[in-house]
Short mmCIF file of C-alpha atoms and ligand atoms in Angstrom, two decimals:
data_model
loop_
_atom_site.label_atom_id
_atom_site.label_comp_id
_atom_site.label_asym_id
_atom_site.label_seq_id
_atom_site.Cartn_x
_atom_site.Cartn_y
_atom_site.Cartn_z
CA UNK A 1 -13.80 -13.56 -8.46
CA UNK A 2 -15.05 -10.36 -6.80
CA UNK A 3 -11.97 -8.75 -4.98
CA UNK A 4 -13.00 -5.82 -2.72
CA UNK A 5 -11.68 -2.56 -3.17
CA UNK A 6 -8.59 -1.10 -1.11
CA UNK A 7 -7.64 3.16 -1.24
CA UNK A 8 -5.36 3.20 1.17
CA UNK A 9 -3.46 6.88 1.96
CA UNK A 10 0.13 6.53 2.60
CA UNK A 11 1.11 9.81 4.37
CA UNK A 12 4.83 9.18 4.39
CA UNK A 13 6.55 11.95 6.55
CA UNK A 14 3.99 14.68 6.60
CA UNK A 15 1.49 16.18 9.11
CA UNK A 16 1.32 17.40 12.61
CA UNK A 17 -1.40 16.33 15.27
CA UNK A 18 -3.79 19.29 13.97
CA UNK A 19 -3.34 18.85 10.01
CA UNK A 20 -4.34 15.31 11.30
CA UNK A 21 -7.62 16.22 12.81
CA UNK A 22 -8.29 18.57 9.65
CA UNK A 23 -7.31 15.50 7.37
CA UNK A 24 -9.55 12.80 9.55
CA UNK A 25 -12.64 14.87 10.34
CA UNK A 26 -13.05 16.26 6.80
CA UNK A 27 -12.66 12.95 5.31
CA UNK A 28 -14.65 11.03 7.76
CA UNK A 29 -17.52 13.69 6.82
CA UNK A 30 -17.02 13.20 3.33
CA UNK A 31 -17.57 9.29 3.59
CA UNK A 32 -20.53 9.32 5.81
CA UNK A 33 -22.61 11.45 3.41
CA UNK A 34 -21.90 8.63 0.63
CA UNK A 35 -22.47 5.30 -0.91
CA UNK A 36 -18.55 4.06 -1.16
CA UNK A 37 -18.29 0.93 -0.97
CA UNK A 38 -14.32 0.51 -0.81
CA UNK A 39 -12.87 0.13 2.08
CA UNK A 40 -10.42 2.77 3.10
CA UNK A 41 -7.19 2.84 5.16
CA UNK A 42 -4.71 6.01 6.16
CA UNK A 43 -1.39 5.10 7.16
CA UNK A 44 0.20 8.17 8.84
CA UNK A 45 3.74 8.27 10.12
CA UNK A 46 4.34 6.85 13.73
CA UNK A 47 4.10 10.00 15.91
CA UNK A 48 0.35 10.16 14.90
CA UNK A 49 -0.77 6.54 14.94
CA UNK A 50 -2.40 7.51 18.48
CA UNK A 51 -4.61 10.33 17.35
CA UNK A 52 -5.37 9.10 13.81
CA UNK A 53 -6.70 5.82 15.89
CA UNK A 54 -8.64 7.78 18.10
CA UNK A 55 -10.09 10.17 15.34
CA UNK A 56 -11.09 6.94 13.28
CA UNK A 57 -12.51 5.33 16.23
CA UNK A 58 -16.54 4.70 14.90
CA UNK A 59 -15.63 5.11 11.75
CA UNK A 60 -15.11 3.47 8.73
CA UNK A 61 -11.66 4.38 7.86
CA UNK A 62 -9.01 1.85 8.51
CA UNK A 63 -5.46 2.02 10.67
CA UNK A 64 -1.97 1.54 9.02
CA UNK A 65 1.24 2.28 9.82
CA UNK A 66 4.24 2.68 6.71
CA UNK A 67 7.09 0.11 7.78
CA UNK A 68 7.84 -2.13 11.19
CA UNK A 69 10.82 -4.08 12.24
CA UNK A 70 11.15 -7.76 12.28
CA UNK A 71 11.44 -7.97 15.94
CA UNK A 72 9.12 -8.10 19.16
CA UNK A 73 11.10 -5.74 21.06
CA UNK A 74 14.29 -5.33 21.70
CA UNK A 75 17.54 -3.15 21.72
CA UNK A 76 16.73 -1.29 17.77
CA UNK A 77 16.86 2.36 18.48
CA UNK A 78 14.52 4.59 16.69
CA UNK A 79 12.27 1.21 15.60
CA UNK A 80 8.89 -0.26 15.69
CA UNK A 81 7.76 -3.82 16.66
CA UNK A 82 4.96 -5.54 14.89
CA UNK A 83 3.21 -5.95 18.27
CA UNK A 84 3.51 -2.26 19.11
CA UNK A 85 1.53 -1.58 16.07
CA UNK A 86 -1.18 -4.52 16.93
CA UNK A 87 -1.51 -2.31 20.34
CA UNK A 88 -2.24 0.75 18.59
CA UNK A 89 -5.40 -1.14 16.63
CA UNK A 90 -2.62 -1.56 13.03
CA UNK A 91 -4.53 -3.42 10.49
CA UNK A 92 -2.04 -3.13 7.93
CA UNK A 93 1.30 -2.18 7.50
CA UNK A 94 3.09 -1.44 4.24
CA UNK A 95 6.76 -2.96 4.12
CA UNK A 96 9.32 -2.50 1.17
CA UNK A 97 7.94 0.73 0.04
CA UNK A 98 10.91 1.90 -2.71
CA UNK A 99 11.96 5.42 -0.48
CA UNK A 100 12.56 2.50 2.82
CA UNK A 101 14.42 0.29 0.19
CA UNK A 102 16.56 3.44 -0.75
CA UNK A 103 16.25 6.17 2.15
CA UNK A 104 17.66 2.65 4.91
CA UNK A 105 19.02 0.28 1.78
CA UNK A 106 16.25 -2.10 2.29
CA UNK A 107 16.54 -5.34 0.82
CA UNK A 108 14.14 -8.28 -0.15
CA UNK A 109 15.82 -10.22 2.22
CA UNK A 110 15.31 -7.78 4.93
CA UNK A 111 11.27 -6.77 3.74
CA UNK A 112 10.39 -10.87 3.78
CA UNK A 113 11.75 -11.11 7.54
CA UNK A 114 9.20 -8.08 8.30
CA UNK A 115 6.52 -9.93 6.29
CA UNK A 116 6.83 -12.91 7.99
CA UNK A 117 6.53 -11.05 11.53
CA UNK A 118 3.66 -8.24 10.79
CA UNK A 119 1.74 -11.47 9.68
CA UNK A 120 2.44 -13.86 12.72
CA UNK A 121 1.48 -10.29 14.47
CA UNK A 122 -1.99 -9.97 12.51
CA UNK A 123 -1.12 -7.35 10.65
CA UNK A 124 -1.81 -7.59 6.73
CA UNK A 125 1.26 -6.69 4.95
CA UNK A 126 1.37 -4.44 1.69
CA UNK A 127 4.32 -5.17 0.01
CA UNK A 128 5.50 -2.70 -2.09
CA UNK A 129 7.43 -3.76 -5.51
CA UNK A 130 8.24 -1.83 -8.62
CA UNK A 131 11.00 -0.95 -11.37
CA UNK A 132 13.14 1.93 -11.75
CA UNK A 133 13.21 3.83 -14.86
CA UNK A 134 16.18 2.21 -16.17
CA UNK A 135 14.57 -0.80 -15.26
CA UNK A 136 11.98 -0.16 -17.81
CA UNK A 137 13.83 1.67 -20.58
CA UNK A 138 15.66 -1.86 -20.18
CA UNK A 139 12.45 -3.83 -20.36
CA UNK A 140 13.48 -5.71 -17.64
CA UNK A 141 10.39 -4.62 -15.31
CA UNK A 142 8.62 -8.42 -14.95
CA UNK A 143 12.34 -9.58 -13.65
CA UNK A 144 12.26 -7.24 -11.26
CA UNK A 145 8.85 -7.62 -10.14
CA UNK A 146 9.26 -11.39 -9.90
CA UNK A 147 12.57 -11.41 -8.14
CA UNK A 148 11.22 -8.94 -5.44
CA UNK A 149 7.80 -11.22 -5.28
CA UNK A 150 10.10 -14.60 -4.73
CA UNK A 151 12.59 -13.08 -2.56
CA UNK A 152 10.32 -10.49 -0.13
CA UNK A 153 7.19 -13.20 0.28
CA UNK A 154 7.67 -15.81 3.16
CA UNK A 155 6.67 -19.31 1.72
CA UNK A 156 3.44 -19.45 3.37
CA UNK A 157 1.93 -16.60 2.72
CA UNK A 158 -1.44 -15.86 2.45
CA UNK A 159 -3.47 -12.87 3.90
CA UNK A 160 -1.49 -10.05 1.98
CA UNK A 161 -1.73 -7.21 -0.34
CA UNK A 162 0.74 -6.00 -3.37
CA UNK A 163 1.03 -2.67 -4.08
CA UNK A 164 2.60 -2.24 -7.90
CA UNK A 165 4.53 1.59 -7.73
CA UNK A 166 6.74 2.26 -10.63
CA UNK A 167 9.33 4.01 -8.69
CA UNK A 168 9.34 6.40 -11.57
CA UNK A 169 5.60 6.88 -11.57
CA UNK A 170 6.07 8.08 -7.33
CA UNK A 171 5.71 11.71 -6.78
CA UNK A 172 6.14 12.62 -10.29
CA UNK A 173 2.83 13.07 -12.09
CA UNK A 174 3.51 10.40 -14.91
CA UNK A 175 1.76 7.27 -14.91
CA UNK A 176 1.91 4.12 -16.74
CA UNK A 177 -0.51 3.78 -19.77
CA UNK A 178 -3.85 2.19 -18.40
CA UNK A 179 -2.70 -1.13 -20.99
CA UNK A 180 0.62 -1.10 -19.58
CA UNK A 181 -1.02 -0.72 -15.57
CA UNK A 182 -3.52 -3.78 -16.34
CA UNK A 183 -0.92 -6.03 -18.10
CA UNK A 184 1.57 -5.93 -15.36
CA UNK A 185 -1.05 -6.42 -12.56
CA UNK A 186 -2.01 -9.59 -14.45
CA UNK A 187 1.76 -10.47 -14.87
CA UNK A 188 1.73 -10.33 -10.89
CA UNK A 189 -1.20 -12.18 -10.52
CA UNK A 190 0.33 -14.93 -12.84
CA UNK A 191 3.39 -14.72 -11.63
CA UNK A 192 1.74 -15.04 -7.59
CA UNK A 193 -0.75 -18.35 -8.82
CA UNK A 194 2.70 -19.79 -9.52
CA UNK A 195 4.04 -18.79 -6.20
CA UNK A 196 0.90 -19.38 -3.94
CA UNK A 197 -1.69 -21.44 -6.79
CA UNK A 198 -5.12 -19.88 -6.97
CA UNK A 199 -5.19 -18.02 -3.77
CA UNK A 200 -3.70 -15.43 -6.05
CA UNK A 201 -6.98 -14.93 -7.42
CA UNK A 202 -7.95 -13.29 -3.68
CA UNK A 203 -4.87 -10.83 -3.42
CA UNK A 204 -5.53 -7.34 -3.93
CA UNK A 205 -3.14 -6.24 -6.39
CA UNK A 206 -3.19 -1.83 -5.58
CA UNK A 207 -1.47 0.07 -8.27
CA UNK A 208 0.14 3.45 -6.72
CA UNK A 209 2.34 6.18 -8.03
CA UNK A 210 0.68 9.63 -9.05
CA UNK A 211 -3.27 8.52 -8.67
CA UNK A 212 -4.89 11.06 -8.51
CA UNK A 213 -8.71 12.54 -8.89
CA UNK A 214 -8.16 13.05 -11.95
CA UNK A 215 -6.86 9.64 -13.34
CA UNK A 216 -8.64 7.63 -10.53
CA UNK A 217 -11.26 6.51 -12.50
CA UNK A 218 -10.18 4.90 -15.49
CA UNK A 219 -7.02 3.11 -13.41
CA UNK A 220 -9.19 1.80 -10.47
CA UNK A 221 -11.72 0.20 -12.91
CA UNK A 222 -8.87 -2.23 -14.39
CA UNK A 223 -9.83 -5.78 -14.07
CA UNK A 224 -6.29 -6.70 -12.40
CA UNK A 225 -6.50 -3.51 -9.70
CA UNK A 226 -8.10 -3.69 -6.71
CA UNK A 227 -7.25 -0.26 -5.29
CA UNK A 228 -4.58 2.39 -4.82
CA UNK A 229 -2.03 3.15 -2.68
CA UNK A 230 -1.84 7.52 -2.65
CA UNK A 231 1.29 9.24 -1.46
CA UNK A 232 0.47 13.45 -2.29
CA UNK A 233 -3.22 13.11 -3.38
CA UNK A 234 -3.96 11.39 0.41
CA UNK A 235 -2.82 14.74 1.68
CA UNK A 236 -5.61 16.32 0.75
CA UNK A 237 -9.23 15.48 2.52
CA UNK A 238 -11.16 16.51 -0.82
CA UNK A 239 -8.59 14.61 -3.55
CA UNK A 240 -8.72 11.53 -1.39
CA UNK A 241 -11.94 11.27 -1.26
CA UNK A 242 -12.68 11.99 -4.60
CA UNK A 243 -10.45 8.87 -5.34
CA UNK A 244 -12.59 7.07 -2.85
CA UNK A 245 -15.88 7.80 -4.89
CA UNK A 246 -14.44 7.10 -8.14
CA UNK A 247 -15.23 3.15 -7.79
P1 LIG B 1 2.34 9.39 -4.92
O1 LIG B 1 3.03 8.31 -3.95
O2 LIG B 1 0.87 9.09 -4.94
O3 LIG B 1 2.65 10.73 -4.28
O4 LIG B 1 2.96 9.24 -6.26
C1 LIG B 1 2.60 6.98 -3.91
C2 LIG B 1 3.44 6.18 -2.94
O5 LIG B 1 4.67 6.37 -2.89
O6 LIG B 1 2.92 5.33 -2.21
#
């Protein structure tokens, strides 16, 4: 089964309107002038959903945004609805990302409700899952992965996308070994058919935490990963796009 590519940028909390224009217009010129086949997605924070969507307007670059809540509207100060997103032309959204699950005690519980409304909404979910570092030195990482997969999927599920980030891998520079990167993405795969049969065989499975250009390459050509999710190296026009044109 031939799963397309995904390198999707997550920008977390960085950028004002003009380092978005910068960012946008130098990739967008870097992807026209080349034969990528991936598709690509930037998911900026909220205050610049309106320009990035207007700078990728005729492109080929994708919309995202980084979390929503589980509600239409309503009275949730300092929130985002599902359908606000949709308005802004959202494609994707990622939910559970480990800094939400720590930074606003995020649980599974709480990431499956906002699965279950970004996709009644449209929007395709990337659900973020991964193990601490104790969580590995215990060898306890598949639990973890599993119990996050059972408890933050609705039942139904279908049109989604995982994103595998050691939490320890985030920000840091380290990375799994590529053995240890392909076996767990096939433990999640396995672990999905038994959750959603062989429609697993259609998820993209993205491995994040410290891709970069210069490890993009040999982790993006892993049978089991389908793409990348890029926190620092989607800062940079040149770096991201380098990781684009590594597949
Ligand atoms: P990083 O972040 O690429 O800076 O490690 C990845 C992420 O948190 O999504």
């Amino acid at each position: 089964m031939e799963r397309k590519k995904l390198i999707a940028g997550n920008w977390k909390m960085n950028g004002l309107i003009t380092d978005a224009q910068a960012r946008i217009n130098k990739l967008h010129n870097l992807i026209k002038n080349s034969h990528s086949k991936v598709d690509v997605l930037v998911c900026p924070p909220f205050t610049l959903l309106t320009t990035v969507k207007e700078l990728c307007h005729n492109t080929n670059i994708m919309l995202g945004a980084q979390d929503c809540h589980f509600n239409e509207s309503g009275a949730h100060t300092g929130d985002v609805s599902p359908i606000m997103l949709k308005d802004l032309s959202c494609k994707y959204v990622i939910l559970g990302h480990s800094e939400r699950r720590v930074d606003h005690n995020e649980s599974n519980a709480l990431v499956q409700k906002k699965v279950t409304a970004a996709l009644k909404h449209g929007l395709i979910p990337i659900l973020c899952i991964g193990e601490s570092k104790e969580e590995k030195e215990k060898k306890v990482t598949l639990k973890v992965l599993q119990k996050q997969l059972a408890e933050s999927l609705p039942k139904n599920a279908k049109n989604f996308v995982i994103a595998y980030e050691p939490i320890w891998a985030i920000g840091t520079s380290v990375t799994p070994t590529l053995e240890e990167i392909e076996n767990t993405h096939q433990e999640i795969r396995n672990y999905l058919t038994t959750l959603i049969g062989n429609q697993a065989n259609n998820i993209q499975i993205l491995y994040g935490g410290s891709l970069k250009p210069s490890n993009a390459k040999e982790i993006l050509a892993l049978k089991n990963v389908d793409g990348g999710l890029i926190g620092g190296a989607s800062l940079i026009a040149e770096d991201f796009f380098t990781i684009i044109a590594s597949n």
